[in-house]
Every structure is written in C-alpha cells, then in structure tokens.
mmCIF file of C-alpha atoms in Angstrom:
data_model
loop_
_atom_site.group_PDB
_atom_site.id
_atom_site.type_symbol
_atom_site.label_atom_id
_atom_site.label_comp_id
_atom_site.label_asym_id
_atom_site.label_seq_id
_atom_site.Cartn_x
_atom_site.Cartn_y
_atom_site.Cartn_z
ATOM 1 C CA MET A 1 -48.966 -118.657 -12.255
ATOM 2 C CA GLU A 2 -52.061 -119.185 -10.212
ATOM 3 C CA ASN A 3 -53.748 -122.376 -9.081
ATOM 4 C CA LEU A 4 -57.227 -122.544 -7.663
ATOM 5 C CA HIS A 5 -58.508 -125.534 -5.729
ATOM 6 C CA THR A 6 -62.036 -125.757 -4.498
ATOM 7 C CA GLY A 7 -63.243 -128.332 -2.071
ATOM 8 C CA ARG A 8 -66.962 -128.778 -1.704
ATOM 9 C CA ALA A 9 -66.797 -130.588 1.652
ATOM 10 C CA SER A 10 -64.662 -128.050 3.476
ATOM 11 C CA ASN A 11 -65.671 -125.023 1.418
ATOM 12 C CA ARG A 12 -62.014 -123.751 1.577
ATOM 13 C CA HIS A 13 -60.063 -121.857 -1.103
ATOM 14 C CA SER A 14 -56.300 -121.824 -1.687
ATOM 15 C CA ILE A 15 -54.544 -119.228 -3.863
ATOM 16 C CA GLU A 16 -50.873 -119.560 -4.825
ATOM 17 C CA VAL A 17 -48.897 -116.695 -6.438
ATOM 18 C CA GLY A 18 -45.493 -117.205 -8.029
ATOM 19 C CA GLU A 19 -42.814 -114.837 -9.400
ATOM 20 C CA LYS A 20 -39.591 -115.472 -11.257
ATOM 21 C CA LYS A 21 -36.485 -115.050 -9.034
ATOM 22 C CA SER A 22 -34.551 -113.449 -11.888
ATOM 23 C CA LEU A 23 -37.075 -110.607 -12.062
ATOM 24 C CA ARG A 24 -36.796 -109.963 -8.288
ATOM 25 C CA ASP A 25 -32.980 -109.949 -8.439
ATOM 26 C CA LYS A 26 -33.071 -107.528 -11.342
ATOM 27 C CA LEU A 27 -35.415 -105.219 -9.429
ATOM 28 C CA VAL A 28 -33.124 -105.223 -6.360
ATOM 29 C CA ALA A 29 -30.080 -104.555 -8.561
ATOM 30 C CA ASN A 30 -31.805 -101.579 -10.163
ATOM 31 C CA ILE A 31 -32.711 -100.150 -6.765
ATOM 32 C CA LEU A 32 -29.121 -100.526 -5.480
ATOM 33 C CA LEU A 33 -27.750 -98.982 -8.634
ATOM 34 C CA HIS A 34 -29.970 -95.912 -8.351
ATOM 35 C CA LEU A 35 -29.023 -95.513 -4.671
ATOM 36 C CA SER A 36 -25.274 -96.110 -5.051
ATOM 37 C CA PHE A 37 -24.706 -93.562 -7.779
ATOM 38 C CA PRO A 38 -25.904 -90.547 -5.713
ATOM 39 C CA LEU A 39 -24.027 -91.862 -2.637
ATOM 40 C CA LEU A 40 -20.790 -92.196 -4.608
ATOM 41 C CA ILE A 41 -21.042 -88.499 -5.410
ATOM 42 C CA LEU A 42 -22.562 -87.275 -2.119
ATOM 43 C CA VAL A 43 -20.166 -88.960 0.356
ATOM 44 C CA PRO A 44 -16.910 -87.581 -1.168
ATOM 45 C CA ALA A 45 -18.555 -84.160 -1.537
ATOM 46 C CA VAL A 46 -19.606 -84.139 2.122
ATOM 47 C CA GLY A 47 -16.105 -85.337 3.151
ATOM 48 C CA LEU A 48 -14.441 -82.618 1.064
ATOM 49 C CA LEU A 49 -16.682 -79.889 2.467
ATOM 50 C CA THR A 50 -16.027 -81.133 6.023
ATOM 51 C CA TRP A 51 -12.270 -81.154 5.460
ATOM 52 C CA LEU A 52 -12.351 -77.640 4.014
ATOM 53 C CA GLY A 53 -14.409 -76.416 6.971
ATOM 54 C CA ILE A 54 -12.051 -77.963 9.537
ATOM 55 C CA LYS A 55 -8.997 -76.657 7.687
ATOM 56 C CA SER A 56 -10.450 -73.169 7.624
ATOM 57 C CA GLY A 57 -11.398 -73.370 11.295
ATOM 58 C CA LEU A 58 -7.962 -74.652 12.348
ATOM 59 C CA GLY A 59 -6.077 -72.175 10.177
ATOM 60 C CA THR A 60 -5.982 -69.650 13.029
ATOM 61 C CA ILE A 61 -4.631 -72.257 15.439
ATOM 62 C CA ARG A 62 -1.969 -73.264 12.913
ATOM 63 C CA SER A 63 -0.925 -69.645 12.570
ATOM 64 C CA LEU A 64 -0.719 -69.349 16.355
ATOM 65 C CA VAL A 65 1.390 -72.511 16.587
ATOM 66 C CA LYS A 66 3.665 -71.273 13.784
ATOM 67 C CA GLU A 67 4.074 -67.937 15.539
ATOM 68 C CA ILE A 68 5.151 -69.649 18.768
ATOM 69 C CA ARG A 69 7.454 -72.176 17.066
ATOM 70 C CA SER A 70 9.236 -69.483 15.091
ATOM 71 C CA ARG A 71 10.274 -67.652 18.277
ATOM 72 C CA SER A 72 13.887 -67.789 19.398
ATOM 73 C CA PRO A 73 14.593 -68.827 23.019
ATOM 74 C CA ASP A 74 15.359 -65.200 23.916
ATOM 75 C CA ASP A 75 12.216 -63.747 22.297
ATOM 76 C CA LEU A 76 9.555 -63.600 25.008
ATOM 77 C CA SER A 77 7.560 -60.705 23.587
ATOM 78 C CA SER A 78 3.778 -60.966 23.440
ATOM 79 C CA ILE A 79 2.146 -62.702 20.497
ATOM 80 C CA PRO A 80 -0.450 -60.739 18.457
ATOM 81 C CA ILE A 81 -3.950 -61.768 19.486
ATOM 82 C CA GLY A 82 -5.998 -59.116 17.683
ATOM 83 C CA ASN A 83 -6.963 -61.486 14.824
ATOM 84 C CA LEU A 84 -7.788 -64.464 17.027
ATOM 85 C CA PRO A 85 -11.414 -65.662 17.130
ATOM 86 C CA ARG A 86 -13.389 -64.938 20.266
ATOM 87 C CA ASP A 87 -13.063 -68.540 21.484
ATOM 88 C CA LEU A 88 -9.269 -68.486 21.138
ATOM 89 C CA SER A 89 -8.727 -65.044 22.636
ATOM 90 C CA PRO A 90 -8.482 -66.357 26.256
ATOM 91 C CA LEU A 91 -5.838 -68.852 25.107
ATOM 92 C CA GLY A 92 -3.780 -66.080 23.499
ATOM 93 C CA GLN A 93 -4.069 -63.921 26.622
ATOM 94 C CA SER A 94 -2.948 -66.812 28.842
ATOM 95 C CA ILE A 95 0.075 -67.455 26.615
ATOM 96 C CA ASN A 96 1.026 -63.767 26.775
ATOM 97 C CA GLN A 97 0.707 -63.775 30.560
ATOM 98 C CA LEU A 98 3.002 -66.794 30.743
ATOM 99 C CA LEU A 99 5.529 -65.150 28.421
ATOM 100 C CA SER A 100 5.441 -62.003 30.546
ATOM 101 C CA LYS A 101 6.145 -63.983 33.722
ATOM 102 C CA LEU A 102 8.988 -65.862 32.046
ATOM 103 C CA GLU A 103 10.497 -62.626 30.757
ATOM 104 C CA HIS A 104 10.323 -61.043 34.211
ATOM 105 C CA SER A 105 11.888 -64.102 35.823
ATOM 106 C CA LEU A 106 14.680 -64.417 33.266
ATOM 107 C CA THR A 107 15.441 -60.701 33.435
ATOM 108 C CA ALA A 108 15.712 -60.885 37.212
ATOM 109 C CA GLU A 109 17.930 -63.964 37.002
ATOM 110 C CA ARG A 110 20.237 -62.366 34.426
ATOM 111 C CA ARG A 111 20.560 -59.255 36.554
ATOM 112 C CA PHE A 112 21.202 -61.341 39.659
ATOM 113 C CA SER A 113 23.808 -63.464 37.860
ATOM 114 C CA ASP A 114 25.598 -60.366 36.603
ATOM 115 C CA ASP A 115 25.573 -58.771 40.043
ATOM 116 C CA ALA A 116 26.712 -61.999 41.698
ATOM 117 C CA ALA A 117 29.586 -62.398 39.232
ATOM 118 C CA HIS A 118 30.642 -58.809 39.913
ATOM 119 C CA GLN A 119 30.439 -59.271 43.681
ATOM 120 C CA LEU A 120 32.413 -62.534 43.599
ATOM 121 C CA ARG A 121 35.092 -61.095 41.325
ATOM 122 C CA THR A 122 36.278 -58.627 43.983
ATOM 123 C CA PRO A 123 36.936 -61.077 46.863
ATOM 124 C CA LEU A 124 38.521 -63.610 44.500
ATOM 125 C CA ALA A 125 40.866 -60.958 43.138
ATOM 126 C CA GLY A 126 41.708 -59.970 46.724
ATOM 127 C CA LEU A 127 42.470 -63.571 47.650
ATOM 128 C CA LYS A 128 44.743 -63.919 44.650
ATOM 129 C CA LEU A 129 46.622 -60.739 45.545
ATOM 130 C CA GLN A 130 47.012 -61.766 49.183
ATOM 131 C CA LEU A 131 48.356 -65.182 48.179
ATOM 132 C CA HIS A 132 50.893 -63.463 45.948
ATOM 133 C CA MET A 133 51.934 -61.170 48.799
ATOM 134 C CA LEU A 134 52.132 -64.141 51.174
ATOM 135 C CA ALA A 135 54.548 -65.908 48.853
ATOM 136 C CA GLU A 136 56.835 -62.866 48.881
ATOM 137 C CA ALA A 137 56.616 -62.119 52.619
ATOM 138 C CA ASP A 138 60.014 -61.726 54.293
ATOM 139 C CA THR A 139 59.262 -61.920 58.014
ATOM 140 C CA GLU A 140 57.134 -64.260 60.104
ATOM 141 C CA SER A 141 55.060 -61.386 61.517
ATOM 142 C CA GLU A 142 54.268 -60.122 58.019
ATOM 143 C CA ARG A 143 53.385 -63.635 56.935
ATOM 144 C CA GLN A 144 51.076 -64.101 59.941
ATOM 145 C CA ALA A 145 49.317 -60.802 59.249
ATOM 146 C CA LEU A 146 48.698 -61.854 55.644
ATOM 147 C CA ILE A 147 47.363 -65.217 56.809
ATOM 148 C CA ASP A 148 44.913 -63.405 59.107
ATOM 149 C CA ASP A 149 43.820 -61.210 56.179
ATOM 150 C CA LEU A 150 43.378 -64.313 54.038
ATOM 151 C CA ARG A 151 41.227 -65.934 56.689
ATOM 152 C CA ARG A 152 38.978 -62.890 56.935
ATOM 153 C CA SER A 153 38.740 -62.615 53.153
ATOM 154 C CA ASN A 154 37.843 -66.280 52.893
ATOM 155 C CA ASP A 155 35.142 -65.851 55.541
ATOM 156 C CA ARG A 156 33.663 -62.923 53.641
ATOM 157 C CA ALA A 157 33.676 -64.855 50.361
ATOM 158 C CA ALA A 158 32.087 -67.888 52.048
ATOM 159 C CA HIS A 159 29.415 -65.666 53.596
ATOM 160 C CA LEU A 160 28.691 -64.100 50.209
ATOM 161 C CA VAL A 161 28.346 -67.499 48.531
ATOM 162 C CA GLN A 162 26.067 -68.693 51.341
ATOM 163 C CA GLN A 163 23.798 -65.684 50.942
ATOM 164 C CA LEU A 164 23.736 -66.088 47.156
ATOM 165 C CA LEU A 165 22.571 -69.673 47.613
ATOM 166 C CA GLN A 166 19.975 -68.534 50.132
ATOM 167 C CA ALA A 167 18.672 -65.901 47.727
ATOM 168 C CA ALA A 168 18.383 -68.488 44.940
ATOM 169 C CA ARG A 169 16.583 -70.900 47.267
ATOM 170 C CA VAL A 170 14.102 -68.275 48.405
ATOM 171 C CA SER A 171 13.306 -67.266 44.831
ATOM 172 C CA HIS A 172 12.821 -70.717 43.296
ATOM 173 C CA GLU A 173 12.284 -73.429 45.875
ATOM 174 C CA PRO A 174 8.615 -74.431 46.369
ATOM 175 C CA ILE A 175 7.355 -73.845 49.884
ATOM 176 C CA SER A 176 4.726 -75.496 52.034
ATOM 177 C CA LEU A 177 2.752 -72.988 54.095
ATOM 178 C CA GLN A 178 1.747 -74.378 57.471
ATOM 179 C CA PRO A 179 1.347 -73.145 61.068
ATOM 180 C CA VAL A 180 4.738 -72.120 62.504
ATOM 181 C CA PRO A 181 5.224 -70.898 66.106
ATOM 182 C CA LEU A 182 6.780 -67.490 65.497
ATOM 183 C CA TYR A 183 7.759 -66.734 69.108
ATOM 184 C CA HIS A 184 9.490 -70.072 69.681
ATOM 185 C CA ALA A 185 11.221 -69.967 66.265
ATOM 186 C CA THR A 186 12.585 -66.521 67.182
ATOM 187 C CA ALA A 187 13.760 -67.753 70.583
ATOM 188 C CA SER A 188 15.502 -70.713 68.930
ATOM 189 C CA VAL A 189 17.392 -68.457 66.490
ATOM 190 C CA ILE A 190 18.420 -66.120 69.312
ATOM 191 C CA ALA A 191 19.789 -69.104 71.253
ATOM 192 C CA ASP A 192 21.777 -70.243 68.205
ATOM 193 C CA MET A 193 23.316 -66.787 67.765
ATOM 194 C CA ALA A 194 23.918 -66.132 71.462
ATOM 195 C CA PRO A 195 27.681 -66.938 71.308
ATOM 196 C CA VAL A 196 28.197 -64.315 68.575
ATOM 197 C CA ALA A 197 26.211 -61.726 70.543
ATOM 198 C CA ALA A 198 28.140 -62.560 73.711
ATOM 199 C CA GLU A 199 31.422 -61.616 72.040
ATOM 200 C CA LYS A 200 30.096 -58.059 71.706
ATOM 201 C CA HIS A 201 28.386 -58.086 75.145
ATOM 202 C CA LEU A 202 25.017 -57.305 73.591
ATOM 203 C CA ASP A 203 21.833 -57.146 75.656
ATOM 204 C CA ILE A 204 19.144 -59.101 73.747
ATOM 205 C CA SER A 205 15.549 -59.392 74.968
ATOM 206 C CA LEU A 206 12.508 -61.180 73.551
ATOM 207 C CA GLU A 207 8.983 -60.229 74.617
ATOM 208 C CA GLY A 208 5.464 -60.742 73.342
ATOM 209 C CA ASN A 209 2.868 -63.457 72.903
ATOM 210 C CA GLU A 210 4.346 -66.922 73.233
ATOM 211 C CA GLN A 211 1.316 -68.400 71.428
ATOM 212 C CA ALA A 212 2.022 -66.482 68.218
ATOM 213 C CA CYS A 213 1.600 -68.781 65.222
ATOM 214 C CA VAL A 214 1.956 -67.718 61.590
ATOM 215 C CA ARG A 215 1.186 -69.326 58.235
ATOM 216 C CA ALA A 216 4.643 -69.826 56.778
ATOM 217 C CA ASP A 217 7.438 -72.255 55.938
ATOM 218 C CA GLU A 218 9.491 -73.160 59.021
ATOM 219 C CA LEU A 219 12.877 -73.277 57.282
ATOM 220 C CA LEU A 220 12.317 -69.939 55.560
ATOM 221 C CA ILE A 221 10.972 -68.286 58.716
ATOM 222 C CA ARG A 222 14.159 -69.282 60.556
ATOM 223 C CA LEU A 223 16.257 -68.028 57.646
ATOM 224 C CA MET A 224 14.393 -64.709 57.767
ATOM 225 C CA ILE A 225 14.925 -64.274 61.516
ATOM 226 C CA SER A 226 18.581 -65.348 61.210
ATOM 227 C CA ASN A 227 19.270 -62.659 58.608
ATOM 228 C CA LEU A 228 17.554 -60.000 60.714
ATOM 229 C CA MET A 229 19.447 -61.047 63.848
ATOM 230 C CA ASP A 230 22.721 -61.223 61.932
ATOM 231 C CA ASN A 231 22.235 -57.639 60.743
ATOM 232 C CA ALA A 232 21.224 -56.430 64.203
ATOM 233 C CA ILE A 233 24.225 -58.068 65.878
ATOM 234 C CA LYS A 234 26.619 -56.929 63.165
ATOM 235 C CA TYR A 235 25.588 -53.258 63.203
ATOM 236 C CA THR A 236 24.956 -52.848 66.932
ATOM 237 C CA PRO A 237 28.079 -51.555 68.713
ATOM 238 C CA ASP A 238 29.607 -53.354 71.698
ATOM 239 C CA SER A 239 27.429 -53.353 74.838
ATOM 240 C CA GLY A 240 24.454 -52.278 72.723
ATOM 241 C CA LYS A 241 20.849 -53.457 72.990
ATOM 242 C CA ILE A 242 18.560 -55.475 70.709
ATOM 243 C CA ARG A 243 14.848 -55.544 71.573
ATOM 244 C CA ILE A 244 12.566 -58.127 69.915
ATOM 245 C CA ASN A 245 8.768 -58.180 70.213
ATOM 246 C CA VAL A 246 6.084 -60.513 68.875
ATOM 247 C CA LEU A 247 2.659 -58.868 69.045
ATOM 248 C CA PRO A 248 -0.727 -59.279 67.293
ATOM 249 C CA GLN A 249 -1.907 -56.703 64.774
ATOM 250 C CA ASP A 250 -5.346 -57.323 63.254
ATOM 251 C CA ALA A 251 -5.144 -60.570 61.243
ATOM 252 C CA MET A 252 -1.346 -60.563 61.352
ATOM 253 C CA TRP A 253 1.467 -61.192 63.793
ATOM 254 C CA CYS A 254 4.062 -58.435 64.019
ATOM 255 C CA LEU A 255 7.723 -59.305 64.597
ATOM 256 C CA SER A 256 9.775 -56.212 65.423
ATOM 257 C CA ILE A 257 13.541 -56.085 65.971
ATOM 258 C CA ALA A 258 15.043 -52.827 67.229
ATOM 259 C CA ASP A 259 18.771 -52.216 67.686
ATOM 260 C CA THR A 260 20.966 -49.338 68.817
ATOM 261 C CA GLY A 261 23.150 -49.277 65.701
ATOM 262 C CA PRO A 262 23.649 -46.443 63.203
ATOM 263 C CA GLY A 263 20.269 -47.026 61.562
ATOM 264 C CA ILE A 264 19.298 -46.307 57.952
ATOM 265 C CA SER A 265 18.286 -42.910 56.620
ATOM 266 C CA GLU A 266 14.722 -42.525 55.374
ATOM 267 C CA SER A 267 15.945 -41.824 51.836
ATOM 268 C CA GLU A 268 17.579 -45.263 51.664
ATOM 269 C CA ARG A 269 14.927 -47.403 53.357
ATOM 270 C CA GLU A 270 13.443 -48.541 50.058
ATOM 271 C CA ALA A 271 16.752 -49.082 48.275
ATOM 272 C CA VAL A 272 18.221 -51.369 50.965
ATOM 273 C CA PHE A 273 15.771 -54.094 49.916
ATOM 274 C CA HIS A 274 17.482 -54.274 46.503
ATOM 275 C CA ARG A 275 20.133 -56.931 46.106
ATOM 276 C CA PHE A 276 23.730 -55.856 46.760
ATOM 277 C CA TYR A 277 22.704 -52.367 47.870
ATOM 278 C CA ARG A 278 24.484 -51.128 50.989
ATOM 279 C CA ALA A 279 23.661 -47.957 52.869
ATOM 280 C CA ASP A 280 26.197 -45.151 52.576
ATOM 281 C CA SER A 281 26.311 -44.737 56.340
ATOM 282 C CA SER A 282 27.332 -48.359 56.869
ATOM 283 C CA THR A 283 30.833 -48.883 58.193
ATOM 284 C CA VAL A 284 30.415 -52.646 58.624
ATOM 285 C CA GLU A 285 31.438 -55.050 55.893
ATOM 286 C CA GLY A 286 28.536 -56.867 54.266
ATOM 287 C CA THR A 287 27.161 -58.237 51.017
ATOM 288 C CA GLY A 288 23.988 -56.177 50.706
ATOM 289 C CA LEU A 289 21.868 -59.334 50.460
ATOM 290 C CA GLY A 290 20.464 -59.769 53.966
ATOM 291 C CA LEU A 291 17.460 -57.446 53.784
ATOM 292 C CA SER A 292 16.691 -58.387 50.178
ATOM 293 C CA ILE A 293 16.486 -62.050 51.217
ATOM 294 C CA VAL A 294 14.222 -61.115 54.121
ATOM 295 C CA ALA A 295 11.981 -59.058 51.807
ATOM 296 C CA ASP A 296 11.689 -61.958 49.344
ATOM 297 C CA ILE A 297 10.744 -64.365 52.146
ATOM 298 C CA VAL A 298 8.132 -61.997 53.574
ATOM 299 C CA ASP A 299 6.660 -61.526 50.102
ATOM 300 C CA ARG A 300 6.282 -65.292 49.692
ATOM 301 C CA PHE A 301 4.363 -65.360 52.990
ATOM 302 C CA SER A 302 2.005 -62.602 51.722
ATOM 303 C CA GLY A 303 3.333 -60.338 54.457
ATOM 304 C CA SER A 304 4.989 -56.933 54.574
ATOM 305 C CA ILE A 305 8.201 -55.386 55.908
ATOM 306 C CA SER A 306 8.983 -51.820 56.910
ATOM 307 C CA LEU A 307 11.871 -49.899 58.456
ATOM 308 C CA HIS A 308 11.498 -47.270 61.178
ATOM 309 C CA THR A 309 13.448 -45.379 63.801
ATOM 310 C CA PRO A 310 12.966 -46.747 67.351
ATOM 311 C CA GLU A 311 11.286 -44.613 70.010
ATOM 312 C CA THR A 312 14.699 -43.971 71.526
ATOM 313 C CA GLY A 313 15.555 -42.010 68.385
ATOM 314 C CA LYS A 314 18.634 -44.095 67.628
ATOM 315 C CA GLY A 315 19.157 -47.277 65.648
ATOM 316 C CA LEU A 316 16.864 -49.218 63.351
ATOM 317 C CA LEU A 317 13.522 -50.926 63.924
ATOM 318 C CA VAL A 318 12.490 -53.621 61.435
ATOM 319 C CA GLY A 319 8.775 -54.456 61.489
ATOM 320 C CA ILE A 320 7.439 -57.581 59.760
ATOM 321 C CA LEU A 321 3.771 -58.539 59.405
ATOM 322 C CA ILE A 322 2.896 -62.175 58.623
ATOM 323 C CA PRO A 323 -0.654 -63.615 58.405
ATOM 324 C CA LYS A 324 -1.835 -65.561 61.408
ATOM 325 C CA ALA A 325 -2.158 -69.321 61.043
#
C-alpha cells in the first residue's frame, strides 16, 4: 500500500511502504527451517567424528594404562614401548626407568633382609643356648662364666642391630648436603672414642688442614668417621698406632686413616665393601657392615673410597675423597 502526498507550498514528497507481518514471519520461519535442517545433521556428525578421533588417539594411552594396571606388585619388568607413538615414547621410557629403579631397590632390600635375618639368627640361637646352659649350671664359677658369655653375646647382637639400623638409614633417609668442617668433625669423633682407644693404649694422631670443609650431611659424616675409627681401633693391636690426615686433593678433601693392624689383602679389597663380608684374615669379631656403611655414605656424597697398604708396609690405609664445600 502506498500513499503519496504532495504539498505545493513546501514542495515535499512523502512515500510510505507497508508489508503484511504474516508474510515477514513466514519468510523468517522458512529461513530458520532451511538452516536448522542441515545443522541438525551436521552437528551430530561433527560430534561423532570428533569422538571417534579422540577415541582412536587415546586408544594407545588406554592400552598403556591397562598394561600397567594388569601388573602384579612383584612384576617390575619393562613395559613394551615399541608400538607407542612418537609423542608417548618419552613417557614409556620414563616409566621403564622408574620400574628399573624400583626393581633394583627392592632386590637390594630383599637381599639385605635375607642376610640380616641370617646374621641375627646365629646370635639369637647362641643366646638361647647360653640361657639353657646357665639354667643347668652347677657351680657359681661356671654360672659367672656363662653370664660373662651372655653379656658379650648380647653386646654383639646389639652392635649388629645398631649397624643394621645405620645401614637402613644411610640407604633411605633423605639428606641435606651443606658445608661440614671435616677436620673438626674428625677430631670430635676421636675425642668421643678416646676412652675405648685408651684401653688398648693406642697412639692416635690427627694432622692436616684445620680449615677443611666438605659438602656433606653432618650426621652421616660423623657416622662414617665413627665406623672407620671403630674398625681401626678394633683391628689395631695393643700399643699400636692410628694416623689420620686431612689434606686437599684437587677439588676434593682427602681423609686418610692408617692403622698398624693385619690389613686386608688386595684380592679382598673390593669384596669387603659388600654387606656382611668379612676378610678371611680377620681374627676380630665383627658384623661385616662397617665398610659397607662407609661406602654407601661416601657414594651419597658423590665421593670415593679406596683401600691401600701404608708406607710402613703393615696395616691398612683407608682413603676417602669428598667434594669441597
């Protein structure tokens, strides 16, 4: 519908255009209908294709998860990574490295537990036998001798348990590496063990650089020196000598402890670092844990340990290198 008005005075024109609302609504409905029908088909199709793509892409990960979940607690063998995509290959390698470390740790712990149980079984059986003999003793002198044997056996068992706990602590307890004065820590340990050395009239000397400072854990460094001093005092005969030096060596500090004991043959100098191994030439009672504990501590400090014969040609010289602080 159109209306035309003409005014002569103003010379202006006005045009009005009208359209039925029902026609416009019908046109909009037709447009929406033609758009909705393709979308109703396209959106589910796109969703289905996306789901299939993700499922196919995650299929490898699901297989990897299934492979890990199906493992028994004792199965720490490597998982197959040959069929993994390139992006997942580093993940598979990292998992295998972790499994390898766990297997090594568990194997070492099982072996240590078996050895410890075997070592503890002997002194406990001896204690039981001595108690039985004590109950049947006839004279006071016989009874007193058995009590002395019991006391010594108990001391040996307590020492073994203490060293087992030390070995476990060294292997598993987290450490905090910080500057530790090596010379003064050594002097402190020597002072603590002086009464034991005095009973055997041993001549102990400490020389070297008093400013020596290593990157280590203070508690473990004292435990290391204590084990070395305990061995030196134990194996050095009465009125013997123990010489200790703290000297620099490149980027390391060298702690050397030389005694006048029986020493260790060259063929056994590697084996004595194994737990519970005792040299054939040893006539002194021990647990075979001292040097293994020392070796574990030195390894945690990124250092090294070696055994030599002193310049005097008699005894044992233990040399330990620890990084400078």
